[in-house]
């Protein structure tokens, strides 16, 4: 029996270049081999006309999570001009956490704190909603995860401009903006304290007074 072997090389997109080989040890009809070669030639020509970025989007269900559109805004004057952001209870919990944990930080630092909370929501080690993550351990001695939920200080919003801005940041992050500032961080602390886990988890970033870490187990 004649062996049939055909190979296609994606030469038009170096970032995803690879060899695709189809082979069989049985060919009942040589015409099938010719037809297969013709079809694969058409496929190669089609792929050659597609940009590398488009190929990566086509392959994203198989090659990993597709990068979200970056809708983050760091110019606070732009957020100031937008209508007030609104959302459900999960949005309010994230806005509240950003307000009490990070309103004095730079915009990047505020987005970074939002990343930590959302990374925890996605982690099997933590609850699966924003409100549950933010309030985890609240009311139990030395168990709260975010200081403002157990510091005994009434949680009153007195800075309306900061609330307006942080509401937009919360909305932007919940709607799927990239989380690439902290490299998957699940923890952070102020630079004047030294929690025990900071000696165990790898440090991933620092923005303002907050140092970020990624849990390893």
mmCIF file with all atom_site columns, C-alpha atoms in Angstrom:
data_model
loop_
_atom_site.group_PDB
_atom_site.id
_atom_site.type_symbol
_atom_site.label_atom_id
_atom_site.label_alt_id
_atom_site.label_comp_id
_atom_site.label_asym_id
_atom_site.label_entity_id
_atom_site.label_seq_id
_atom_site.pdbx_PDB_ins_code
_atom_site.Cartn_x
_atom_site.Cartn_y
_atom_site.Cartn_z
_atom_site.occupancy
_atom_site.B_iso_or_equiv
_atom_site.pdbx_formal_charge
_atom_site.auth_seq_id
_atom_site.auth_comp_id
_atom_site.auth_asym_id
_atom_site.auth_atom_id
_atom_site.pdbx_PDB_model_num
ATOM 1   C CA . UNK A 1 1   ? 0.000   0.000  0.000  1.00 0.00 ? 1   UNK A CA 1
ATOM 2   C CA . UNK A 1 2   ? 1.209   3.486  -0.742 1.00 0.00 ? 2   UNK A CA 1
ATOM 3   C CA . UNK A 1 3   ? 1.721   5.734  2.279  1.00 0.00 ? 3   UNK A CA 1
ATOM 4   C CA . UNK A 1 4   ? 0.066   9.133  2.292  1.00 0.00 ? 4   UNK A CA 1
ATOM 5   C CA . UNK A 1 5   ? 1.687   12.028 4.129  1.00 0.00 ? 5   UNK A CA 1
ATOM 6   C CA . UNK A 1 6   ? 0.840   15.702 3.957  1.00 0.00 ? 6   UNK A CA 1
ATOM 7   C CA . UNK A 1 7   ? 2.217   18.606 6.006  1.00 0.00 ? 7   UNK A CA 1
ATOM 8   C CA . UNK A 1 8   ? 1.111   22.163 6.441  1.00 0.00 ? 8   UNK A CA 1
ATOM 9   C CA . UNK A 1 9   ? 3.434   24.860 7.771  1.00 0.00 ? 9   UNK A CA 1
ATOM 10  C CA . UNK A 1 10  ? 1.954   28.117 9.052  1.00 0.00 ? 10  UNK A CA 1
ATOM 11  C CA . UNK A 1 11  ? 4.543   30.567 7.793  1.00 0.00 ? 11  UNK A CA 1
ATOM 12  C CA . UNK A 1 12  ? 2.497   33.732 7.931  1.00 0.00 ? 12  UNK A CA 1
ATOM 13  C CA . UNK A 1 13  ? 2.206   34.075 11.718 1.00 0.00 ? 13  UNK A CA 1
ATOM 14  C CA . UNK A 1 14  ? 5.593   33.445 13.445 1.00 0.00 ? 14  UNK A CA 1
ATOM 15  C CA . UNK A 1 15  ? 4.060   33.821 16.928 1.00 0.00 ? 15  UNK A CA 1
ATOM 16  C CA . UNK A 1 16  ? 1.955   30.714 16.367 1.00 0.00 ? 16  UNK A CA 1
ATOM 17  C CA . UNK A 1 17  ? 4.075   28.915 13.778 1.00 0.00 ? 17  UNK A CA 1
ATOM 18  C CA . UNK A 1 18  ? 3.802   25.152 13.970 1.00 0.00 ? 18  UNK A CA 1
ATOM 19  C CA . UNK A 1 19  ? 3.814   22.048 11.808 1.00 0.00 ? 19  UNK A CA 1
ATOM 20  C CA . UNK A 1 20  ? 0.550   20.186 11.319 1.00 0.00 ? 20  UNK A CA 1
ATOM 21  C CA . UNK A 1 21  ? 0.999   16.697 9.915  1.00 0.00 ? 21  UNK A CA 1
ATOM 22  C CA . UNK A 1 22  ? -1.685  14.269 8.805  1.00 0.00 ? 22  UNK A CA 1
ATOM 23  C CA . UNK A 1 23  ? -0.605  10.764 7.893  1.00 0.00 ? 23  UNK A CA 1
ATOM 24  C CA . UNK A 1 24  ? -2.035  7.300  7.366  1.00 0.00 ? 24  UNK A CA 1
ATOM 25  C CA . UNK A 1 25  ? -0.585  3.964  6.350  1.00 0.00 ? 25  UNK A CA 1
ATOM 26  C CA . UNK A 1 26  ? -3.544  3.033  4.136  1.00 0.00 ? 26  UNK A CA 1
ATOM 27  C CA . UNK A 1 27  ? -4.655  4.838  0.985  1.00 0.00 ? 27  UNK A CA 1
ATOM 28  C CA . UNK A 1 28  ? -7.459  2.963  -0.833 1.00 0.00 ? 28  UNK A CA 1
ATOM 29  C CA . UNK A 1 29  ? -7.423  5.443  -3.663 1.00 0.00 ? 29  UNK A CA 1
ATOM 30  C CA . UNK A 1 30  ? -4.556  7.672  -4.758 1.00 0.00 ? 30  UNK A CA 1
ATOM 31  C CA . UNK A 1 31  ? -7.104  10.287 -5.881 1.00 0.00 ? 31  UNK A CA 1
ATOM 32  C CA . UNK A 1 32  ? -8.025  10.846 -2.244 1.00 0.00 ? 32  UNK A CA 1
ATOM 33  C CA . UNK A 1 33  ? -4.427  11.761 -1.596 1.00 0.00 ? 33  UNK A CA 1
ATOM 34  C CA . UNK A 1 34  ? -4.463  14.346 -4.347 1.00 0.00 ? 34  UNK A CA 1
ATOM 35  C CA . UNK A 1 35  ? -7.763  15.774 -3.147 1.00 0.00 ? 35  UNK A CA 1
ATOM 36  C CA . UNK A 1 36  ? -6.477  16.011 0.422  1.00 0.00 ? 36  UNK A CA 1
ATOM 37  C CA . UNK A 1 37  ? -3.398  17.849 -0.790 1.00 0.00 ? 37  UNK A CA 1
ATOM 38  C CA . UNK A 1 38  ? -5.560  20.318 -2.707 1.00 0.00 ? 38  UNK A CA 1
ATOM 39  C CA . UNK A 1 39  ? -7.782  20.975 0.310  1.00 0.00 ? 39  UNK A CA 1
ATOM 40  C CA . UNK A 1 40  ? -4.839  21.518 2.606  1.00 0.00 ? 40  UNK A CA 1
ATOM 41  C CA . UNK A 1 41  ? -3.300  23.888 0.089  1.00 0.00 ? 41  UNK A CA 1
ATOM 42  C CA . UNK A 1 42  ? -6.476  25.979 0.193  1.00 0.00 ? 42  UNK A CA 1
ATOM 43  C CA . UNK A 1 43  ? -6.381  25.949 4.011  1.00 0.00 ? 43  UNK A CA 1
ATOM 44  C CA . UNK A 1 44  ? -2.771  27.098 4.006  1.00 0.00 ? 44  UNK A CA 1
ATOM 45  C CA . UNK A 1 45  ? -3.551  29.958 1.637  1.00 0.00 ? 45  UNK A CA 1
ATOM 46  C CA . UNK A 1 46  ? -6.486  31.030 3.797  1.00 0.00 ? 46  UNK A CA 1
ATOM 47  C CA . UNK A 1 47  ? -4.400  31.054 6.942  1.00 0.00 ? 47  UNK A CA 1
ATOM 48  C CA . UNK A 1 48  ? -1.693  33.029 5.178  1.00 0.00 ? 48  UNK A CA 1
ATOM 49  C CA . UNK A 1 49  ? -4.133  35.911 4.718  1.00 0.00 ? 49  UNK A CA 1
ATOM 50  C CA . UNK A 1 50  ? -5.053  36.084 8.403  1.00 0.00 ? 50  UNK A CA 1
ATOM 51  C CA . UNK A 1 51  ? -3.046  38.264 10.778 1.00 0.00 ? 51  UNK A CA 1
ATOM 52  C CA . UNK A 1 52  ? -1.187  36.774 13.714 1.00 0.00 ? 52  UNK A CA 1
ATOM 53  C CA . UNK A 1 53  ? -3.461  38.605 16.174 1.00 0.00 ? 53  UNK A CA 1
ATOM 54  C CA . UNK A 1 54  ? -6.545  37.171 14.483 1.00 0.00 ? 54  UNK A CA 1
ATOM 55  C CA . UNK A 1 55  ? -5.075  33.667 14.611 1.00 0.00 ? 55  UNK A CA 1
ATOM 56  C CA . UNK A 1 56  ? -4.448  34.050 18.320 1.00 0.00 ? 56  UNK A CA 1
ATOM 57  C CA . UNK A 1 57  ? -8.073  35.102 18.838 1.00 0.00 ? 57  UNK A CA 1
ATOM 58  C CA . UNK A 1 58  ? -9.302  32.145 16.800 1.00 0.00 ? 58  UNK A CA 1
ATOM 59  C CA . UNK A 1 59  ? -7.139  29.809 18.863 1.00 0.00 ? 59  UNK A CA 1
ATOM 60  C CA . UNK A 1 60  ? -7.873  31.393 22.215 1.00 0.00 ? 60  UNK A CA 1
ATOM 61  C CA . UNK A 1 61  ? -10.392 28.735 23.378 1.00 0.00 ? 61  UNK A CA 1
ATOM 62  C CA . UNK A 1 62  ? -7.586  26.195 23.006 1.00 0.00 ? 62  UNK A CA 1
ATOM 63  C CA . UNK A 1 63  ? -4.478  28.172 23.933 1.00 0.00 ? 63  UNK A CA 1
ATOM 64  C CA . UNK A 1 64  ? -5.617  29.941 27.081 1.00 0.00 ? 64  UNK A CA 1
ATOM 65  C CA . UNK A 1 65  ? -7.687  32.831 28.335 1.00 0.00 ? 65  UNK A CA 1
ATOM 66  C CA . UNK A 1 66  ? -8.148  35.592 25.795 1.00 0.00 ? 66  UNK A CA 1
ATOM 67  C CA . UNK A 1 67  ? -6.836  38.946 26.957 1.00 0.00 ? 67  UNK A CA 1
ATOM 68  C CA . UNK A 1 68  ? -9.653  41.271 27.915 1.00 0.00 ? 68  UNK A CA 1
ATOM 69  C CA . UNK A 1 69  ? -10.002 44.705 26.396 1.00 0.00 ? 69  UNK A CA 1
ATOM 70  C CA . UNK A 1 70  ? -8.200  47.236 28.573 1.00 0.00 ? 70  UNK A CA 1
ATOM 71  C CA . UNK A 1 71  ? -10.899 49.686 29.639 1.00 0.00 ? 71  UNK A CA 1
ATOM 72  C CA . UNK A 1 72  ? -8.969  50.985 32.651 1.00 0.00 ? 72  UNK A CA 1
ATOM 73  C CA . UNK A 1 73  ? -8.861  54.746 33.154 1.00 0.00 ? 73  UNK A CA 1
ATOM 74  C CA . UNK A 1 74  ? -6.089  56.297 35.242 1.00 0.00 ? 74  UNK A CA 1
ATOM 75  C CA . UNK A 1 75  ? -6.886  59.936 34.551 1.00 0.00 ? 75  UNK A CA 1
ATOM 76  C CA . UNK A 1 76  ? -9.217  60.763 37.417 1.00 0.00 ? 76  UNK A CA 1
ATOM 77  C CA . UNK A 1 77  ? -10.516 63.880 35.683 1.00 0.00 ? 77  UNK A CA 1
ATOM 78  C CA . UNK A 1 78  ? -11.982 61.583 33.019 1.00 0.00 ? 78  UNK A CA 1
ATOM 79  C CA . UNK A 1 79  ? -13.827 59.572 35.666 1.00 0.00 ? 79  UNK A CA 1
ATOM 80  C CA . UNK A 1 80  ? -14.987 62.779 37.325 1.00 0.00 ? 80  UNK A CA 1
ATOM 81  C CA . UNK A 1 81  ? -16.840 63.753 34.157 1.00 0.00 ? 81  UNK A CA 1
ATOM 82  C CA . UNK A 1 82  ? -18.655 60.452 33.810 1.00 0.00 ? 82  UNK A CA 1
ATOM 83  C CA . UNK A 1 83  ? -22.138 59.891 35.210 1.00 0.00 ? 83  UNK A CA 1
ATOM 84  C CA . UNK A 1 84  ? -22.112 58.100 38.552 1.00 0.00 ? 84  UNK A CA 1
ATOM 85  C CA . UNK A 1 85  ? -21.428 54.391 38.187 1.00 0.00 ? 85  UNK A CA 1
ATOM 86  C CA . UNK A 1 86  ? -24.037 51.980 39.465 1.00 0.00 ? 86  UNK A CA 1
ATOM 87  C CA . UNK A 1 87  ? -24.278 48.273 40.093 1.00 0.00 ? 87  UNK A CA 1
ATOM 88  C CA . UNK A 1 88  ? -25.596 45.506 42.279 1.00 0.00 ? 88  UNK A CA 1
ATOM 89  C CA . UNK A 1 89  ? -24.529 44.446 45.770 1.00 0.00 ? 89  UNK A CA 1
ATOM 90  C CA . UNK A 1 90  ? -21.277 42.911 44.493 1.00 0.00 ? 90  UNK A CA 1
ATOM 91  C CA . UNK A 1 91  ? -20.332 46.189 42.827 1.00 0.00 ? 91  UNK A CA 1
ATOM 92  C CA . UNK A 1 92  ? -21.070 48.077 46.031 1.00 0.00 ? 92  UNK A CA 1
ATOM 93  C CA . UNK A 1 93  ? -18.934 45.679 48.097 1.00 0.00 ? 93  UNK A CA 1
ATOM 94  C CA . UNK A 1 94  ? -15.975 46.191 45.761 1.00 0.00 ? 94  UNK A CA 1
ATOM 95  C CA . UNK A 1 95  ? -16.442 49.965 45.704 1.00 0.00 ? 95  UNK A CA 1
ATOM 96  C CA . UNK A 1 96  ? -16.621 50.010 49.499 1.00 0.00 ? 96  UNK A CA 1
ATOM 97  C CA . UNK A 1 97  ? -13.477 47.917 49.839 1.00 0.00 ? 97  UNK A CA 1
ATOM 98  C CA . UNK A 1 98  ? -11.576 50.200 47.467 1.00 0.00 ? 98  UNK A CA 1
ATOM 99  C CA . UNK A 1 99  ? -12.829 53.258 49.312 1.00 0.00 ? 99  UNK A CA 1
ATOM 100 C CA . UNK A 1 100 ? -11.783 52.130 52.771 1.00 0.00 ? 100 UNK A CA 1
ATOM 101 C CA . UNK A 1 101 ? -8.654  50.237 51.739 1.00 0.00 ? 101 UNK A CA 1
ATOM 102 C CA . UNK A 1 102 ? -7.181  52.271 48.881 1.00 0.00 ? 102 UNK A CA 1
ATOM 103 C CA . UNK A 1 103 ? -8.744  55.687 48.330 1.00 0.00 ? 103 UNK A CA 1
ATOM 104 C CA . UNK A 1 104 ? -5.429  57.356 49.252 1.00 0.00 ? 104 UNK A CA 1
ATOM 105 C CA . UNK A 1 105 ? -3.481  55.320 46.707 1.00 0.00 ? 105 UNK A CA 1
ATOM 106 C CA . UNK A 1 106 ? -2.647  56.098 43.086 1.00 0.00 ? 106 UNK A CA 1
ATOM 107 C CA . UNK A 1 107 ? -5.125  54.885 40.444 1.00 0.00 ? 107 UNK A CA 1
ATOM 108 C CA . UNK A 1 108 ? -2.796  51.960 39.679 1.00 0.00 ? 108 UNK A CA 1
ATOM 109 C CA . UNK A 1 109 ? -2.769  51.070 43.363 1.00 0.00 ? 109 UNK A CA 1
ATOM 110 C CA . UNK A 1 110 ? -6.553  51.158 43.457 1.00 0.00 ? 110 UNK A CA 1
ATOM 111 C CA . UNK A 1 111 ? -6.845  48.902 40.423 1.00 0.00 ? 111 UNK A CA 1
ATOM 112 C CA . UNK A 1 112 ? -4.283  46.595 42.057 1.00 0.00 ? 112 UNK A CA 1
ATOM 113 C CA . UNK A 1 113 ? -6.397  46.190 45.205 1.00 0.00 ? 113 UNK A CA 1
ATOM 114 C CA . UNK A 1 114 ? -9.404  45.403 43.005 1.00 0.00 ? 114 UNK A CA 1
ATOM 115 C CA . UNK A 1 115 ? -7.303  42.731 41.292 1.00 0.00 ? 115 UNK A CA 1
ATOM 116 C CA . UNK A 1 116 ? -6.565  41.043 44.605 1.00 0.00 ? 116 UNK A CA 1
ATOM 117 C CA . UNK A 1 117 ? -10.238 40.864 45.536 1.00 0.00 ? 117 UNK A CA 1
ATOM 118 C CA . UNK A 1 118 ? -11.264 39.502 42.133 1.00 0.00 ? 118 UNK A CA 1
ATOM 119 C CA . UNK A 1 119 ? -8.341  37.055 42.102 1.00 0.00 ? 119 UNK A CA 1
ATOM 120 C CA . UNK A 1 120 ? -9.618  35.707 45.409 1.00 0.00 ? 120 UNK A CA 1
ATOM 121 C CA . UNK A 1 121 ? -13.095 35.304 43.974 1.00 0.00 ? 121 UNK A CA 1
ATOM 122 C CA . UNK A 1 122 ? -11.560 33.160 41.221 1.00 0.00 ? 122 UNK A CA 1
ATOM 123 C CA . UNK A 1 123 ? -9.442  31.124 43.642 1.00 0.00 ? 123 UNK A CA 1
ATOM 124 C CA . UNK A 1 124 ? -10.647 27.862 45.171 1.00 0.00 ? 124 UNK A CA 1
ATOM 125 C CA . UNK A 1 125 ? -9.090  28.984 48.468 1.00 0.00 ? 125 UNK A CA 1
ATOM 126 C CA . UNK A 1 126 ? -11.630 31.772 48.977 1.00 0.00 ? 126 UNK A CA 1
ATOM 127 C CA . UNK A 1 127 ? -15.366 32.434 48.700 1.00 0.00 ? 127 UNK A CA 1
ATOM 128 C CA . UNK A 1 128 ? -16.784 32.823 45.218 1.00 0.00 ? 128 UNK A CA 1
ATOM 129 C CA . UNK A 1 129 ? -18.387 36.253 45.452 1.00 0.00 ? 129 UNK A CA 1
ATOM 130 C CA . UNK A 1 130 ? -16.954 39.718 46.013 1.00 0.00 ? 130 UNK A CA 1
ATOM 131 C CA . UNK A 1 131 ? -18.997 40.422 49.124 1.00 0.00 ? 131 UNK A CA 1
ATOM 132 C CA . UNK A 1 132 ? -18.057 37.103 50.712 1.00 0.00 ? 132 UNK A CA 1
ATOM 133 C CA . UNK A 1 133 ? -14.373 37.676 49.958 1.00 0.00 ? 133 UNK A CA 1
ATOM 134 C CA . UNK A 1 134 ? -14.396 41.190 51.387 1.00 0.00 ? 134 UNK A CA 1
ATOM 135 C CA . UNK A 1 135 ? -16.264 40.170 54.538 1.00 0.00 ? 135 UNK A CA 1
ATOM 136 C CA . UNK A 1 136 ? -14.535 36.844 55.134 1.00 0.00 ? 136 UNK A CA 1
ATOM 137 C CA . UNK A 1 137 ? -13.714 36.492 58.825 1.00 0.00 ? 137 UNK A CA 1
ATOM 138 C CA . UNK A 1 138 ? -15.440 39.722 59.826 1.00 0.00 ? 138 UNK A CA 1
ATOM 139 C CA . UNK A 1 139 ? -16.520 39.598 63.469 1.00 0.00 ? 139 UNK A CA 1
ATOM 140 C CA . UNK A 1 140 ? -14.006 36.904 64.460 1.00 0.00 ? 140 UNK A CA 1
ATOM 141 C CA . UNK A 1 141 ? -10.882 37.878 66.363 1.00 0.00 ? 141 UNK A CA 1
ATOM 142 C CA . UNK A 1 142 ? -7.807  38.060 64.110 1.00 0.00 ? 142 UNK A CA 1
ATOM 143 C CA . UNK A 1 143 ? -9.791  36.469 61.270 1.00 0.00 ? 143 UNK A CA 1
ATOM 144 C CA . UNK A 1 144 ? -10.865 39.406 59.106 1.00 0.00 ? 144 UNK A CA 1
ATOM 145 C CA . UNK A 1 145 ? -9.170  39.580 55.721 1.00 0.00 ? 145 UNK A CA 1
ATOM 146 C CA . UNK A 1 146 ? -9.537  43.319 55.130 1.00 0.00 ? 146 UNK A CA 1
ATOM 147 C CA . UNK A 1 147 ? -8.689  45.657 57.977 1.00 0.00 ? 147 UNK A CA 1
ATOM 148 C CA . UNK A 1 148 ? -11.549 48.080 57.588 1.00 0.00 ? 148 UNK A CA 1
ATOM 149 C CA . UNK A 1 149 ? -14.100 45.338 58.283 1.00 0.00 ? 149 UNK A CA 1
ATOM 150 C CA . UNK A 1 150 ? -12.850 44.790 61.822 1.00 0.00 ? 150 UNK A CA 1
ATOM 151 C CA . UNK A 1 151 ? -11.076 47.960 62.944 1.00 0.00 ? 151 UNK A CA 1
ATOM 152 C CA . UNK A 1 152 ? -14.032 49.188 64.961 1.00 0.00 ? 152 UNK A CA 1
ATOM 153 C CA . UNK A 1 153 ? -14.288 52.420 62.978 1.00 0.00 ? 153 UNK A CA 1
ATOM 154 C CA . UNK A 1 154 ? -17.736 53.163 61.511 1.00 0.00 ? 154 UNK A CA 1
ATOM 155 C CA . UNK A 1 155 ? -17.735 52.693 57.749 1.00 0.00 ? 155 UNK A CA 1
ATOM 156 C CA . UNK A 1 156 ? -19.036 56.091 56.697 1.00 0.00 ? 156 UNK A CA 1
ATOM 157 C CA . UNK A 1 157 ? -18.481 57.464 53.211 1.00 0.00 ? 157 UNK A CA 1
ATOM 158 C CA . UNK A 1 158 ? -17.559 61.136 53.589 1.00 0.00 ? 158 UNK A CA 1
ATOM 159 C CA . UNK A 1 159 ? -15.543 61.739 50.403 1.00 0.00 ? 159 UNK A CA 1
ATOM 160 C CA . UNK A 1 160 ? -18.075 61.743 47.572 1.00 0.00 ? 160 UNK A CA 1
ATOM 161 C CA . UNK A 1 161 ? -15.505 62.412 44.850 1.00 0.00 ? 161 UNK A CA 1
ATOM 162 C CA . UNK A 1 162 ? -13.443 59.379 45.845 1.00 0.00 ? 162 UNK A CA 1
ATOM 163 C CA . UNK A 1 163 ? -16.578 57.230 45.999 1.00 0.00 ? 163 UNK A CA 1
ATOM 164 C CA . UNK A 1 164 ? -17.529 58.399 42.504 1.00 0.00 ? 164 UNK A CA 1
ATOM 165 C CA . UNK A 1 165 ? -14.104 57.518 41.098 1.00 0.00 ? 165 UNK A CA 1
ATOM 166 C CA . UNK A 1 166 ? -13.795 54.203 42.890 1.00 0.00 ? 166 UNK A CA 1
ATOM 167 C CA . UNK A 1 167 ? -17.274 53.221 41.814 1.00 0.00 ? 167 UNK A CA 1
ATOM 168 C CA . UNK A 1 168 ? -16.095 53.541 38.232 1.00 0.00 ? 168 UNK A CA 1
ATOM 169 C CA . UNK A 1 169 ? -12.929 51.547 38.923 1.00 0.00 ? 169 UNK A CA 1
ATOM 170 C CA . UNK A 1 170 ? -15.014 48.798 40.525 1.00 0.00 ? 170 UNK A CA 1
ATOM 171 C CA . UNK A 1 171 ? -17.347 48.805 37.518 1.00 0.00 ? 171 UNK A CA 1
ATOM 172 C CA . UNK A 1 172 ? -14.463 48.661 35.051 1.00 0.00 ? 172 UNK A CA 1
ATOM 173 C CA . UNK A 1 173 ? -12.840 45.721 36.840 1.00 0.00 ? 173 UNK A CA 1
ATOM 174 C CA . UNK A 1 174 ? -16.056 43.766 37.325 1.00 0.00 ? 174 UNK A CA 1
ATOM 175 C CA . UNK A 1 175 ? -16.803 44.221 33.635 1.00 0.00 ? 175 UNK A CA 1
ATOM 176 C CA . UNK A 1 176 ? -13.610 42.356 32.756 1.00 0.00 ? 176 UNK A CA 1
ATOM 177 C CA . UNK A 1 177 ? -10.683 44.762 32.489 1.00 0.00 ? 177 UNK A CA 1
ATOM 178 C CA . UNK A 1 178 ? -7.259  43.059 32.533 1.00 0.00 ? 178 UNK A CA 1
ATOM 179 C CA . UNK A 1 179 ? -5.649  42.060 35.810 1.00 0.00 ? 179 UNK A CA 1
ATOM 180 C CA . UNK A 1 180 ? -1.996  42.407 34.917 1.00 0.00 ? 180 UNK A CA 1
ATOM 181 C CA . UNK A 1 181 ? -0.717  44.831 37.541 1.00 0.00 ? 181 UNK A CA 1
ATOM 182 C CA . UNK A 1 182 ? -0.091  42.354 40.363 1.00 0.00 ? 182 UNK A CA 1
ATOM 183 C CA . UNK A 1 183 ? 0.731   39.100 38.513 1.00 0.00 ? 183 UNK A CA 1
ATOM 184 C CA . UNK A 1 184 ? -2.038  37.119 40.168 1.00 0.00 ? 184 UNK A CA 1
ATOM 185 C CA . UNK A 1 185 ? -1.694  38.573 43.678 1.00 0.00 ? 185 UNK A CA 1
ATOM 186 C CA . UNK A 1 186 ? -4.090  37.342 46.364 1.00 0.00 ? 186 UNK A CA 1
ATOM 187 C CA . UNK A 1 187 ? -2.602  39.306 49.286 1.00 0.00 ? 187 UNK A CA 1
ATOM 188 C CA . UNK A 1 188 ? -1.288  42.764 50.063 1.00 0.00 ? 188 UNK A CA 1
ATOM 189 C CA . UNK A 1 189 ? -0.232  44.715 53.114 1.00 0.00 ? 189 UNK A CA 1
ATOM 190 C CA . UNK A 1 190 ? 0.789   48.253 53.971 1.00 0.00 ? 190 UNK A CA 1
ATOM 191 C CA . UNK A 1 191 ? 4.524   48.819 53.940 1.00 0.00 ? 191 UNK A CA 1
ATOM 192 C CA . UNK A 1 192 ? 4.634   49.587 57.669 1.00 0.00 ? 192 UNK A CA 1
ATOM 193 C CA . UNK A 1 193 ? 3.512   46.105 58.761 1.00 0.00 ? 193 UNK A CA 1
ATOM 194 C CA . UNK A 1 194 ? 5.074   42.670 58.279 1.00 0.00 ? 194 UNK A CA 1
ATOM 195 C CA . UNK A 1 195 ? 2.539   39.813 58.349 1.00 0.00 ? 195 UNK A CA 1
ATOM 196 C CA . UNK A 1 196 ? 3.850   36.263 58.686 1.00 0.00 ? 196 UNK A CA 1
ATOM 197 C CA . UNK A 1 197 ? 2.674   35.207 55.223 1.00 0.00 ? 197 UNK A CA 1
ATOM 198 C CA . UNK A 1 198 ? 4.875   37.900 53.633 1.00 0.00 ? 198 UNK A CA 1
ATOM 199 C CA . UNK A 1 199 ? 7.839   35.653 54.452 1.00 0.00 ? 199 UNK A CA 1
ATOM 200 C CA . UNK A 1 200 ? 6.253   32.721 52.606 1.00 0.00 ? 200 UNK A CA 1
ATOM 201 C CA . UNK A 1 201 ? 4.456   34.011 49.517 1.00 0.00 ? 201 UNK A CA 1
ATOM 202 C CA . UNK A 1 202 ? 6.372   35.524 46.584 1.00 0.00 ? 202 UNK A CA 1
ATOM 203 C CA . UNK A 1 203 ? 6.186   39.285 46.276 1.00 0.00 ? 203 UNK A CA 1
ATOM 204 C CA . UNK A 1 204 ? 4.753   40.367 42.936 1.00 0.00 ? 204 UNK A CA 1
ATOM 205 C CA . UNK A 1 205 ? 4.381   44.163 42.941 1.00 0.00 ? 205 UNK A CA 1
ATOM 206 C CA . UNK A 1 206 ? 4.252   47.377 44.933 1.00 0.00 ? 206 UNK A CA 1
ATOM 207 C CA . UNK A 1 207 ? 2.040   50.392 44.338 1.00 0.00 ? 207 UNK A CA 1
ATOM 208 C CA . UNK A 1 208 ? 2.251   53.272 46.768 1.00 0.00 ? 208 UNK A CA 1
ATOM 209 C CA . UNK A 1 209 ? 2.167   51.931 50.309 1.00 0.00 ? 209 UNK A CA 1
ATOM 210 C CA . UNK A 1 210 ? 0.775   48.520 49.369 1.00 0.00 ? 210 UNK A CA 1
ATOM 211 C CA . UNK A 1 211 ? 2.991   45.494 48.685 1.00 0.00 ? 211 UNK A CA 1
ATOM 212 C CA . UNK A 1 212 ? 1.403   42.588 46.813 1.00 0.00 ? 212 UNK A CA 1
ATOM 213 C CA . UNK A 1 213 ? 1.921   38.817 47.055 1.00 0.00 ? 213 UNK A CA 1
ATOM 214 C CA . UNK A 1 214 ? 0.640   35.677 45.370 1.00 0.00 ? 214 UNK A CA 1
ATOM 215 C CA . UNK A 1 215 ? -0.490  32.733 47.475 1.00 0.00 ? 215 UNK A CA 1
ATOM 216 C CA . UNK A 1 216 ? 1.354   29.555 46.557 1.00 0.00 ? 216 UNK A CA 1
ATOM 217 C CA . UNK A 1 217 ? -0.966  26.898 47.949 1.00 0.00 ? 217 UNK A CA 1
#
